[in-house]
Tab-separated table of N, CA, C and O in Angstrom:
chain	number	residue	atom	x	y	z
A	1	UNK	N	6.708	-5.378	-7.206
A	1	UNK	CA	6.715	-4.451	-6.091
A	1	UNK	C	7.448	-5.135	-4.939
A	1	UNK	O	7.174	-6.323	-4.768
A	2	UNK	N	8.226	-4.637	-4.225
A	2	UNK	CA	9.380	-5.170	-3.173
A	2	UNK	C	9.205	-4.111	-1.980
A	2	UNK	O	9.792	-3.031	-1.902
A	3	UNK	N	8.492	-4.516	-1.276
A	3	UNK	CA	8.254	-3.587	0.051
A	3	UNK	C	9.330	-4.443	1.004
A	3	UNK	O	9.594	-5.614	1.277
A	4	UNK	N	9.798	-3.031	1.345
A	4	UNK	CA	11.268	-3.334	2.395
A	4	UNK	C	10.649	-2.429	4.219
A	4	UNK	O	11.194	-2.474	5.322
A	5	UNK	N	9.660	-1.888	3.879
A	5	UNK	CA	9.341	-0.653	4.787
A	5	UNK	C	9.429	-1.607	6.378
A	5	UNK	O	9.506	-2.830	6.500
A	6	UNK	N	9.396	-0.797	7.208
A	6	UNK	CA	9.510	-0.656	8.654
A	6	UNK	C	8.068	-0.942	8.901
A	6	UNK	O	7.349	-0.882	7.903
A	7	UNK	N	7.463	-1.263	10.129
A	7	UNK	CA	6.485	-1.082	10.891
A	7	UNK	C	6.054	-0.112	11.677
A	7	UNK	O	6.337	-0.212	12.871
A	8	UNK	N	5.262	1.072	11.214
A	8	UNK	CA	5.026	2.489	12.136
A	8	UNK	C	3.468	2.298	11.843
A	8	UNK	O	2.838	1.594	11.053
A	9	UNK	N	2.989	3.577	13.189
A	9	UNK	CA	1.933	3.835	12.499
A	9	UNK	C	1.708	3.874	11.362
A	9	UNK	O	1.015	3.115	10.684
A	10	UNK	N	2.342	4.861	11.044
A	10	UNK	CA	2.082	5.620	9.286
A	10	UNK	C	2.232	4.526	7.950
A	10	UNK	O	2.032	4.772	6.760
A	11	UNK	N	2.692	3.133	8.644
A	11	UNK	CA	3.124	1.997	7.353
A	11	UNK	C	2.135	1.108	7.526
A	11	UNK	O	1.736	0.541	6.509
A	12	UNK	N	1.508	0.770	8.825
A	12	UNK	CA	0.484	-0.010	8.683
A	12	UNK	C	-0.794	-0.106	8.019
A	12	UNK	O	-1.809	0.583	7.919
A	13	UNK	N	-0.287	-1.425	7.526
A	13	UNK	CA	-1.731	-1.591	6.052
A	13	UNK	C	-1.605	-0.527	5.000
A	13	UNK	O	-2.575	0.008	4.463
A	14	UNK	N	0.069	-0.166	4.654
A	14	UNK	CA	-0.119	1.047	3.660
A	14	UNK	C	-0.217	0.275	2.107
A	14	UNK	O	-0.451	0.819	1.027
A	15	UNK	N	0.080	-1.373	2.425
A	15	UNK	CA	-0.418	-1.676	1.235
A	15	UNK	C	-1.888	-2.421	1.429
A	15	UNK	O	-2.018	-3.461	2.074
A	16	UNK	N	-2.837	-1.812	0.852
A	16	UNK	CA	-4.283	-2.882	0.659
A	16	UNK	C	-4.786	-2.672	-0.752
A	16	UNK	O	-4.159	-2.373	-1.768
A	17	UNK	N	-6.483	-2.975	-0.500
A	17	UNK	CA	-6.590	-3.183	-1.577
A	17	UNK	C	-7.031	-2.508	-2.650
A	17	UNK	O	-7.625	-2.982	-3.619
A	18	UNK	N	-6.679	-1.210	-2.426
A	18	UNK	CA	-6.309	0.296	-3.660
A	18	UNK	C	-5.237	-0.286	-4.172
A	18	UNK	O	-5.363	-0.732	-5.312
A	19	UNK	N	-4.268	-0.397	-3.667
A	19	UNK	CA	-2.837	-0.731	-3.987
A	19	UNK	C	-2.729	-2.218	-4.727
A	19	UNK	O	-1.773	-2.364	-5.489
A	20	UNK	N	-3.186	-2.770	-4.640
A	20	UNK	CA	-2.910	-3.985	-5.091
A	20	UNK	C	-3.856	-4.099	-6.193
A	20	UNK	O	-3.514	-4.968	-6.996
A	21	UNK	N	-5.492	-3.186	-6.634
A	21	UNK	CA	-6.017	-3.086	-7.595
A	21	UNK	C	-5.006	-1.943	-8.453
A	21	UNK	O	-4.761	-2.049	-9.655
A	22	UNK	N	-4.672	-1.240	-7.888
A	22	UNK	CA	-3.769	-0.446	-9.356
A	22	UNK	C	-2.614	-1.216	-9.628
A	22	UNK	O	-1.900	-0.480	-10.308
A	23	UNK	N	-1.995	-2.401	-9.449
A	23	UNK	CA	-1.157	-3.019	-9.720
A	23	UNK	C	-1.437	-3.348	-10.946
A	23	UNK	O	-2.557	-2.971	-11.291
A	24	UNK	N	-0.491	-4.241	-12.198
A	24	UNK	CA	-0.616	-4.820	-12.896
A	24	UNK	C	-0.966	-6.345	-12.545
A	24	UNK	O	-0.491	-6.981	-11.604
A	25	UNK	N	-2.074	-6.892	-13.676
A	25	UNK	CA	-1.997	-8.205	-13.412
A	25	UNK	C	-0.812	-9.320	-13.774
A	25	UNK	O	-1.067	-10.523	-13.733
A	26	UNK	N	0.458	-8.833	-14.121
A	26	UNK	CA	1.622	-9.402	-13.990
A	26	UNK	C	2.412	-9.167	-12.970
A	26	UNK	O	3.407	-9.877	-12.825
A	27	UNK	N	2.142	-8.187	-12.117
A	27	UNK	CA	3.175	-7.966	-10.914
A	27	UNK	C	2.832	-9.083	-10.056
A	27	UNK	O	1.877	-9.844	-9.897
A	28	UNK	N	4.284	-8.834	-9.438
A	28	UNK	CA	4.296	-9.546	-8.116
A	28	UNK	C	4.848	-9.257	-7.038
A	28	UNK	O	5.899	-8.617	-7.067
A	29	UNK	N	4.118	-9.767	-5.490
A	29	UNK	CA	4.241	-8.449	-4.756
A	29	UNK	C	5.184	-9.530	-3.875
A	29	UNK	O	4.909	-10.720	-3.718
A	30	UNK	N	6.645	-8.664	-3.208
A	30	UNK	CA	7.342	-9.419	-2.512
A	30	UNK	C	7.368	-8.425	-1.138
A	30	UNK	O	7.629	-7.254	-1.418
A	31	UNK	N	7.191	-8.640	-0.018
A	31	UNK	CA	6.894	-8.533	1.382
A	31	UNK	C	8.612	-8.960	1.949
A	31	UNK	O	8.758	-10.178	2.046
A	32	UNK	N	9.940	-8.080	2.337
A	32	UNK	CA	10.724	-8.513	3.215
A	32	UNK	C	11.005	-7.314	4.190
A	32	UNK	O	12.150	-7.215	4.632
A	33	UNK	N	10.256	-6.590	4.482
A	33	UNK	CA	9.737	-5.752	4.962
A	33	UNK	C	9.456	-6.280	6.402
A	33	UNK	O	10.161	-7.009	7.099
A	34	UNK	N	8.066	-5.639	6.702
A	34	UNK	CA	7.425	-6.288	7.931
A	34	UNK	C	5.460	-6.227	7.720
A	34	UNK	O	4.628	-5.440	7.269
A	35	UNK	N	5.482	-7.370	8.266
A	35	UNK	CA	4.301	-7.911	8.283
A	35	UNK	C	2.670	-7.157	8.108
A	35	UNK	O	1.705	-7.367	7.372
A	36	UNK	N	2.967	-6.239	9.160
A	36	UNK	CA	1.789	-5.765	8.959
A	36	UNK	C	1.963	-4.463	8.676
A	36	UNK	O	1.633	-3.571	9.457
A	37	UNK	N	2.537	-4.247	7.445
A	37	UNK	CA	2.433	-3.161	6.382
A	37	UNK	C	1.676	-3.654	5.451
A	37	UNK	O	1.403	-2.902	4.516
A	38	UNK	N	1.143	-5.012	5.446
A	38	UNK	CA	0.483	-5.237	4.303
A	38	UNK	C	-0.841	-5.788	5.382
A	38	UNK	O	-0.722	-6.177	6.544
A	39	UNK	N	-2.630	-5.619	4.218
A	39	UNK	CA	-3.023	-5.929	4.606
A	39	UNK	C	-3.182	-7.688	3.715
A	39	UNK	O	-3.086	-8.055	2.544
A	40	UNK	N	-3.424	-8.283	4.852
A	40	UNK	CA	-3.436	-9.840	4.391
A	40	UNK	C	-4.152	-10.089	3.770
A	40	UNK	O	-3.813	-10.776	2.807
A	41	UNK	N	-6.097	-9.568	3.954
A	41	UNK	CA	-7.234	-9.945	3.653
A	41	UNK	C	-6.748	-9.153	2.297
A	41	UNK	O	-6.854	-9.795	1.252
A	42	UNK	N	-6.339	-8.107	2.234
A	42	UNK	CA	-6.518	-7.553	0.703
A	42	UNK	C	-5.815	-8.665	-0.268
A	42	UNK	O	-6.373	-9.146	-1.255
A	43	UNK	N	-4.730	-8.936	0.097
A	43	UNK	CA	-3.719	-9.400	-0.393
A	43	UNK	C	-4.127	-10.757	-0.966
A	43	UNK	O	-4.186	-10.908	-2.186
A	44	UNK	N	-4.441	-11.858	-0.021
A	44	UNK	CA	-4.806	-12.815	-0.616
A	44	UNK	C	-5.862	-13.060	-1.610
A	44	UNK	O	-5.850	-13.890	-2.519
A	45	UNK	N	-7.359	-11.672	-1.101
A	45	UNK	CA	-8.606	-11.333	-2.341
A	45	UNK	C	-7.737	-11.178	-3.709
A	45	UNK	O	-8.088	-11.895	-4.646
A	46	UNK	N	-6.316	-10.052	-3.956
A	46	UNK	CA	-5.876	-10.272	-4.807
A	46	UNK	C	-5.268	-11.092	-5.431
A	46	UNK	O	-5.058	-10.962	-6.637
A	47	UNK	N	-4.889	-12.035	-4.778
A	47	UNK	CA	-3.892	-13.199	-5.274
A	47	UNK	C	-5.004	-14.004	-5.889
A	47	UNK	O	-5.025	-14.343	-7.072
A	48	UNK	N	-6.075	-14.329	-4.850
A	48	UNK	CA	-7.152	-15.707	-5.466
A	48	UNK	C	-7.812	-15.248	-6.692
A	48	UNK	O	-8.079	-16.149	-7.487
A	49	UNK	N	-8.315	-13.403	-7.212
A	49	UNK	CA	-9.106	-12.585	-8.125
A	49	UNK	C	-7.783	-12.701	-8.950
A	49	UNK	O	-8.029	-12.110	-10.001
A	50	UNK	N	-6.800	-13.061	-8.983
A	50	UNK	CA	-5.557	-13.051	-10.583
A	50	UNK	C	-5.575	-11.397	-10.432
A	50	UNK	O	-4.946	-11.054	-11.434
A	51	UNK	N	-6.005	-10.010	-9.626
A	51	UNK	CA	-5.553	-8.822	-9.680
A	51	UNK	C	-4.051	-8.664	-9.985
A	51	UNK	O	-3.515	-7.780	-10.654
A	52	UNK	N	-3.337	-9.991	-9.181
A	52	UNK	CA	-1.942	-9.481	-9.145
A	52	UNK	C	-1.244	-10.887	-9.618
A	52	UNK	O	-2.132	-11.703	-9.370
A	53	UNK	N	-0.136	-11.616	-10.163
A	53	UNK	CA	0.632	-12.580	-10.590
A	53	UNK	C	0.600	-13.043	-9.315
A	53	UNK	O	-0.230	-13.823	-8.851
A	54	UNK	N	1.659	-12.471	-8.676
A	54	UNK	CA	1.969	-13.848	-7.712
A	54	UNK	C	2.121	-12.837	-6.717
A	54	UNK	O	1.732	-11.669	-6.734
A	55	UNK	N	3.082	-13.808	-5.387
A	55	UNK	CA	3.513	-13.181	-3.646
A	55	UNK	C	4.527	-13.804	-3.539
A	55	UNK	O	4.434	-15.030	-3.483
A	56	UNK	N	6.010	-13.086	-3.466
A	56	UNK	CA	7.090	-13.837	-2.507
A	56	UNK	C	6.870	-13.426	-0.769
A	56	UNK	O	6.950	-12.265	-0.370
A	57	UNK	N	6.676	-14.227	-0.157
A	57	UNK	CA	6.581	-13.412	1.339
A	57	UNK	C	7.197	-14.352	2.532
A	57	UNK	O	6.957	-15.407	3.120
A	58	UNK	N	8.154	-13.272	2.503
A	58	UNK	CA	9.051	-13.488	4.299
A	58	UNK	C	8.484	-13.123	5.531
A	58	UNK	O	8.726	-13.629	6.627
A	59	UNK	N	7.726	-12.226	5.273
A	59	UNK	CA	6.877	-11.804	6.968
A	59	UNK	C	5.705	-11.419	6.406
A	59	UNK	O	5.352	-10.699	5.472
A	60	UNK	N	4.864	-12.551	7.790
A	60	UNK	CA	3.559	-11.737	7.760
A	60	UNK	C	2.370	-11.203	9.294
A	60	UNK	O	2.687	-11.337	10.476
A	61	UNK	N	1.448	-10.798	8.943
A	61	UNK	CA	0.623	-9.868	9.948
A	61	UNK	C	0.921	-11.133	11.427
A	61	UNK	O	1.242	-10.846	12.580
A	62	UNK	N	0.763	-11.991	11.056
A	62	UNK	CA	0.010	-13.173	12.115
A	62	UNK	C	1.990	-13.806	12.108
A	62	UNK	O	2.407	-14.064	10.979
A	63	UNK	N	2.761	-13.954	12.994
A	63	UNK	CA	3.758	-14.598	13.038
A	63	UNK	C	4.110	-15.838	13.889
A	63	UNK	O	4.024	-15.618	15.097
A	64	UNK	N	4.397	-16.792	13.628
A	64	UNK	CA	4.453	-17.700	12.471
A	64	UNK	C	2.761	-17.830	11.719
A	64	UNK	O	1.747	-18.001	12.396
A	65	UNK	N	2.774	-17.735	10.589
A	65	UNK	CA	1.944	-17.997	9.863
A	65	UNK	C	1.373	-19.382	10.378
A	65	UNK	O	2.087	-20.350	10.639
A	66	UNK	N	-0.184	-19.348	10.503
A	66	UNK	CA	-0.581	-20.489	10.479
A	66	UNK	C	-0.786	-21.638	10.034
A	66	UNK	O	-1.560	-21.578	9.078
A	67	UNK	N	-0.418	-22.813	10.303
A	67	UNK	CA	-0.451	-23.974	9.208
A	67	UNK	C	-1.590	-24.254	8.729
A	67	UNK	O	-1.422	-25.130	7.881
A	68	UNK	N	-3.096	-23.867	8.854
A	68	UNK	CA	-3.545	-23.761	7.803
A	68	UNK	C	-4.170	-22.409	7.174
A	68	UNK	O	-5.283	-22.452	6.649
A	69	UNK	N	-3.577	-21.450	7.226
A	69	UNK	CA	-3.341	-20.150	6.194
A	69	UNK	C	-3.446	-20.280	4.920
A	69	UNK	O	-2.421	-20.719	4.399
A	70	UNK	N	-4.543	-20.003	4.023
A	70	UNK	CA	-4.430	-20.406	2.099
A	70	UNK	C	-2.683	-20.130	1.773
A	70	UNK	O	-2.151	-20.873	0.948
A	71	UNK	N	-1.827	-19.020	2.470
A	71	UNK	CA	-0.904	-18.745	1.182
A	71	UNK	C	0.011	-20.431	1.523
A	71	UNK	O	0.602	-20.790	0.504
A	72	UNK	N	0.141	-21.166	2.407
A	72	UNK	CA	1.073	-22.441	2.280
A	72	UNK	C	0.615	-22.895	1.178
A	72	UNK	O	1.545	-23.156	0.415
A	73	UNK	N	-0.581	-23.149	0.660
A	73	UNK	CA	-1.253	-24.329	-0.193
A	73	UNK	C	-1.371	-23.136	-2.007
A	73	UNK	O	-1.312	-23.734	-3.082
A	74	UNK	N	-1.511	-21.726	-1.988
A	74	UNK	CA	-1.570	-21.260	-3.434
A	74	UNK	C	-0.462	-21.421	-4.398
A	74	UNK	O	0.518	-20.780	-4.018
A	75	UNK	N	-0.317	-21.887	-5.221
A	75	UNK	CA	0.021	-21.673	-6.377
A	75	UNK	C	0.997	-20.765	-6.510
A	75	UNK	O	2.194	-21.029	-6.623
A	76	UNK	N	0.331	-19.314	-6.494
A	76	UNK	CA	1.189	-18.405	-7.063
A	76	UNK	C	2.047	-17.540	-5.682
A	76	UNK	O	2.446	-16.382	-5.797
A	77	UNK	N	2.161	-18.111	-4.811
A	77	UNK	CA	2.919	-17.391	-3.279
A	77	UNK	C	3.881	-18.571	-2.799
A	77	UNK	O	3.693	-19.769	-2.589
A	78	UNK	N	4.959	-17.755	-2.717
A	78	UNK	CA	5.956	-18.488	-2.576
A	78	UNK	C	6.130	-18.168	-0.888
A	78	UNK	O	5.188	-17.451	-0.547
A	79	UNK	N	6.800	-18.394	-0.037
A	79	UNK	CA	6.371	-18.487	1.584
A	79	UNK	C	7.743	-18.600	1.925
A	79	UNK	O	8.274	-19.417	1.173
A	80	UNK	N	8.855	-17.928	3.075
A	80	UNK	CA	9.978	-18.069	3.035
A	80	UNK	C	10.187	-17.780	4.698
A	80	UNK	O	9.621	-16.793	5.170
A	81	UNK	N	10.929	-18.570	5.498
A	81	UNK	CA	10.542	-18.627	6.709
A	81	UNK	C	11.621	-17.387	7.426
A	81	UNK	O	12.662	-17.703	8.003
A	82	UNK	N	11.123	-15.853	7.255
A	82	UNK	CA	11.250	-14.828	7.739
A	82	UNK	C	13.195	-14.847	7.861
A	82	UNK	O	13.830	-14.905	8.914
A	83	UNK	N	13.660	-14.791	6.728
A	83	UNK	CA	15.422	-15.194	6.761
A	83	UNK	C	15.627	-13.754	5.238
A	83	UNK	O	16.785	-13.578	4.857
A	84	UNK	N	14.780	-13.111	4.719
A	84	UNK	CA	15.585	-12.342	3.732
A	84	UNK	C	16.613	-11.879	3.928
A	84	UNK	O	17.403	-11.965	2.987
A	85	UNK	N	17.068	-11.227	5.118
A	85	UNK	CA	17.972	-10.335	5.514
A	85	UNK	C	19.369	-11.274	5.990
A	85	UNK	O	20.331	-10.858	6.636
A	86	UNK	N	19.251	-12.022	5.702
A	86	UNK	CA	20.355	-13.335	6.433
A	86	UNK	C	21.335	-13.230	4.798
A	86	UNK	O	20.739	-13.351	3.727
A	87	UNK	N	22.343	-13.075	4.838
A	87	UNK	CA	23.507	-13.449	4.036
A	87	UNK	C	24.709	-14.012	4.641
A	87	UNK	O	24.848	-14.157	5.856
A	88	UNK	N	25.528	-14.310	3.803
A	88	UNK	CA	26.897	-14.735	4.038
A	88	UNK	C	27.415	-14.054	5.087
A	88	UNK	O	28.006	-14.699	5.953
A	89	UNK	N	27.272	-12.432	5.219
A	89	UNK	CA	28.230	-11.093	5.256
A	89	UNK	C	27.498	-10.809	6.666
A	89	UNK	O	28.093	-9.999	7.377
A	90	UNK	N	26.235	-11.378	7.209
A	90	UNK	CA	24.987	-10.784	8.098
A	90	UNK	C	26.026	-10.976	9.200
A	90	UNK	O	26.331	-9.855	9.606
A	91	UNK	N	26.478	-11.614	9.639
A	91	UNK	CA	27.257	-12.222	11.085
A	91	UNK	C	27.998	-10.768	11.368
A	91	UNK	O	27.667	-9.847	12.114
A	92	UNK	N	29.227	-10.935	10.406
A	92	UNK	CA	30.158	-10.002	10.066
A	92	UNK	C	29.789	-8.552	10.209
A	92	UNK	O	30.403	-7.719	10.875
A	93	UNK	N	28.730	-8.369	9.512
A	93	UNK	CA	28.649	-6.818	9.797
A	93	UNK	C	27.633	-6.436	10.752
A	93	UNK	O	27.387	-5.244	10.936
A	94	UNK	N	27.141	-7.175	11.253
A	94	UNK	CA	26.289	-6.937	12.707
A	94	UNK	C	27.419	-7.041	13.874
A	94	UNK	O	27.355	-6.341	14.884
A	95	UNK	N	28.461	-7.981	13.638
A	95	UNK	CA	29.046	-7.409	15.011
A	95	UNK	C	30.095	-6.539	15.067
A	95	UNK	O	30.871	-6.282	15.987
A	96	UNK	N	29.970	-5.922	13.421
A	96	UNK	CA	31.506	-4.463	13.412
A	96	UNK	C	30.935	-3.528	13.452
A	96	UNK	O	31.465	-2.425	13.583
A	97	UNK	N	29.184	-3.814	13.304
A	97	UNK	CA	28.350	-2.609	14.346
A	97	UNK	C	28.260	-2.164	15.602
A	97	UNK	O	28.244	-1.031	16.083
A	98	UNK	N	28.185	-3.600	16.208
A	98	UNK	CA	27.974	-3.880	17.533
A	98	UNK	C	29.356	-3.341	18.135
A	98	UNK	O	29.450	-2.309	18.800
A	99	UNK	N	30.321	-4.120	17.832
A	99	UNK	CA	31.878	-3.299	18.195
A	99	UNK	C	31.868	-1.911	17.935
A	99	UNK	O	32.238	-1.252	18.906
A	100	UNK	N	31.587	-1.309	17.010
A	100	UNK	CA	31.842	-0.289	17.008
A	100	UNK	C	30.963	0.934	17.953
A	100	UNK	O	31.624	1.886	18.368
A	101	UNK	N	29.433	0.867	18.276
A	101	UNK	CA	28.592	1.127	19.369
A	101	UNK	C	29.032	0.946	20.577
A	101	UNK	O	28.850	1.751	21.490
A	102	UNK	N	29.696	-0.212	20.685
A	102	UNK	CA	30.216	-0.866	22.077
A	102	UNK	C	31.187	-0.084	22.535
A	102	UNK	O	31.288	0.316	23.694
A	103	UNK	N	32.352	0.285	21.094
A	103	UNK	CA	32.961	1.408	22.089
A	103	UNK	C	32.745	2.848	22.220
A	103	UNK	O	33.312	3.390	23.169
A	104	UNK	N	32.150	3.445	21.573
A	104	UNK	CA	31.355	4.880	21.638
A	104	UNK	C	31.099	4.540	22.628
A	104	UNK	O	31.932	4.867	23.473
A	105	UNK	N	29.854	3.707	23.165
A	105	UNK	CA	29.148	4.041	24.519
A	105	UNK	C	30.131	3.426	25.703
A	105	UNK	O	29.551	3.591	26.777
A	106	UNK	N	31.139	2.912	25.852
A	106	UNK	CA	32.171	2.641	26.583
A	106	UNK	C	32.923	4.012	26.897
A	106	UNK	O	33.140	4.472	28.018
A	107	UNK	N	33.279	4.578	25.644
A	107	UNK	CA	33.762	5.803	25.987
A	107	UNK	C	32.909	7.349	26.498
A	107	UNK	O	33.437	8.427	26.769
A	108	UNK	N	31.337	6.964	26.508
A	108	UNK	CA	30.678	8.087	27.149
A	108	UNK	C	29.925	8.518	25.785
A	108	UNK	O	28.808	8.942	26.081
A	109	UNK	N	30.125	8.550	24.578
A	109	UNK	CA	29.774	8.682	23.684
A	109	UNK	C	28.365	8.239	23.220
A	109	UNK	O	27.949	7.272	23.859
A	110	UNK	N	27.728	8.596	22.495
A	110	UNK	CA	26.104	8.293	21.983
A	110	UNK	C	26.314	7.168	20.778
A	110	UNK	O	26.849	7.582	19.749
A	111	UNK	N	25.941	5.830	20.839
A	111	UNK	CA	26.464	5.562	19.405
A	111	UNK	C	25.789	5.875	18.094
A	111	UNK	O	24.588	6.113	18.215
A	112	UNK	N	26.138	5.915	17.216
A	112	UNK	CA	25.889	6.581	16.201
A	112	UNK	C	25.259	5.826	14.950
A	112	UNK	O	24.632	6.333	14.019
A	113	UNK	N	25.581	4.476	15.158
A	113	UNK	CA	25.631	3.290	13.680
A	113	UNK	C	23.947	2.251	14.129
A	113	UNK	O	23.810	1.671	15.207
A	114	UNK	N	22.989	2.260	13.125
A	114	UNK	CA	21.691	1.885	13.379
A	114	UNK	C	21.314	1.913	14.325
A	114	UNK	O	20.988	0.841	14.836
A	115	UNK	N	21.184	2.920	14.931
A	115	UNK	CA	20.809	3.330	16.229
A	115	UNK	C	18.790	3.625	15.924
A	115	UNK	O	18.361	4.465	15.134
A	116	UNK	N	18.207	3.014	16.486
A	116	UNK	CA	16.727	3.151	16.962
A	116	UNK	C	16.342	4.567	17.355
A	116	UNK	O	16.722	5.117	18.388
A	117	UNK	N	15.388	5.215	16.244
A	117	UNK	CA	14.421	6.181	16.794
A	117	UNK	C	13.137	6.361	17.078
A	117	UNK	O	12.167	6.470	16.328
A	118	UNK	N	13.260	6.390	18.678
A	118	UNK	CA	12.094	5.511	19.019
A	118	UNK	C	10.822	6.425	18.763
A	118	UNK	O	9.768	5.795	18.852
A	119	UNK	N	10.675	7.948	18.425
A	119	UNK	CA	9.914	8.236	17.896
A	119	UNK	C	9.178	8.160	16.362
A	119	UNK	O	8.077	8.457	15.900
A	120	UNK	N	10.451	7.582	15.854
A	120	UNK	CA	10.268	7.169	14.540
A	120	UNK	C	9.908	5.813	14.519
A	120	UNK	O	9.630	5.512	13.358
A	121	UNK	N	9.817	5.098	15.090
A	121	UNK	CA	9.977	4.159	15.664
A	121	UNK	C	10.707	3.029	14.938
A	121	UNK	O	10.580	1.912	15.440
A	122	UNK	N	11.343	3.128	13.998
A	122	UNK	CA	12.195	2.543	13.729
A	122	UNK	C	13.933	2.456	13.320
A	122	UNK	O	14.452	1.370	13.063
């Protein structure tokens, strides 16, 4: 399972621990998403109960994770210091966004390219 979701009302804690008991006990749940879409307490009950294989996780509820938090020290959770979204290409196409917004709203224009809805809130 690969949760990518946003942070809204409507996402918070949409994974707990319904969700992580209907899982398979071979899945594994990867978090590059945002933090508190998942609940933690469920999450780790499942990790320590074998409900679920393992955890890759880039973000979580509490940021920076605390140094002494169980997932640094388990076994089956791998811990990744909040960088999924970082590639080769990340530089590059964040600022032929940015250029390109920059001149819409230079010219009077609304920009149009990942533009924030703040009722959506993301």
């Amino acid at each position: 399972i690969v949760n990518c979701l946003p942070h809204t009302r409507e996402t918070e804690h949409v994974l707990g621990k319904e969700q992580f008991a209907a899982m398979k006990k071979t899945a594994f749940y990867i978090n590059i998403g945002r933090g508190k879409t998942t609940d933690t307490e469920a999450l780790l009950d499942a990790l320590r109960n074998k409900e679920i294989a393992g955890a890759g996780l880039d973000v979580f509820e509490q940021e920076p994770l605390p140094a002494d938090h169980p997932f640094w020290t388990m076994d089956n959770v791998i811990v990744t210091p909040h960088h999924a979204g970082s590639t080769n290409f990340y530089t590059e196409r964040v600022i032929a966004i940015f250029i390109e917004n920059l001149k819409q709203y230079v010219q009077g224009i609304q920009p149009d390219t990942s533009v924030v809805d703040l009722s959506s809130e993301y």
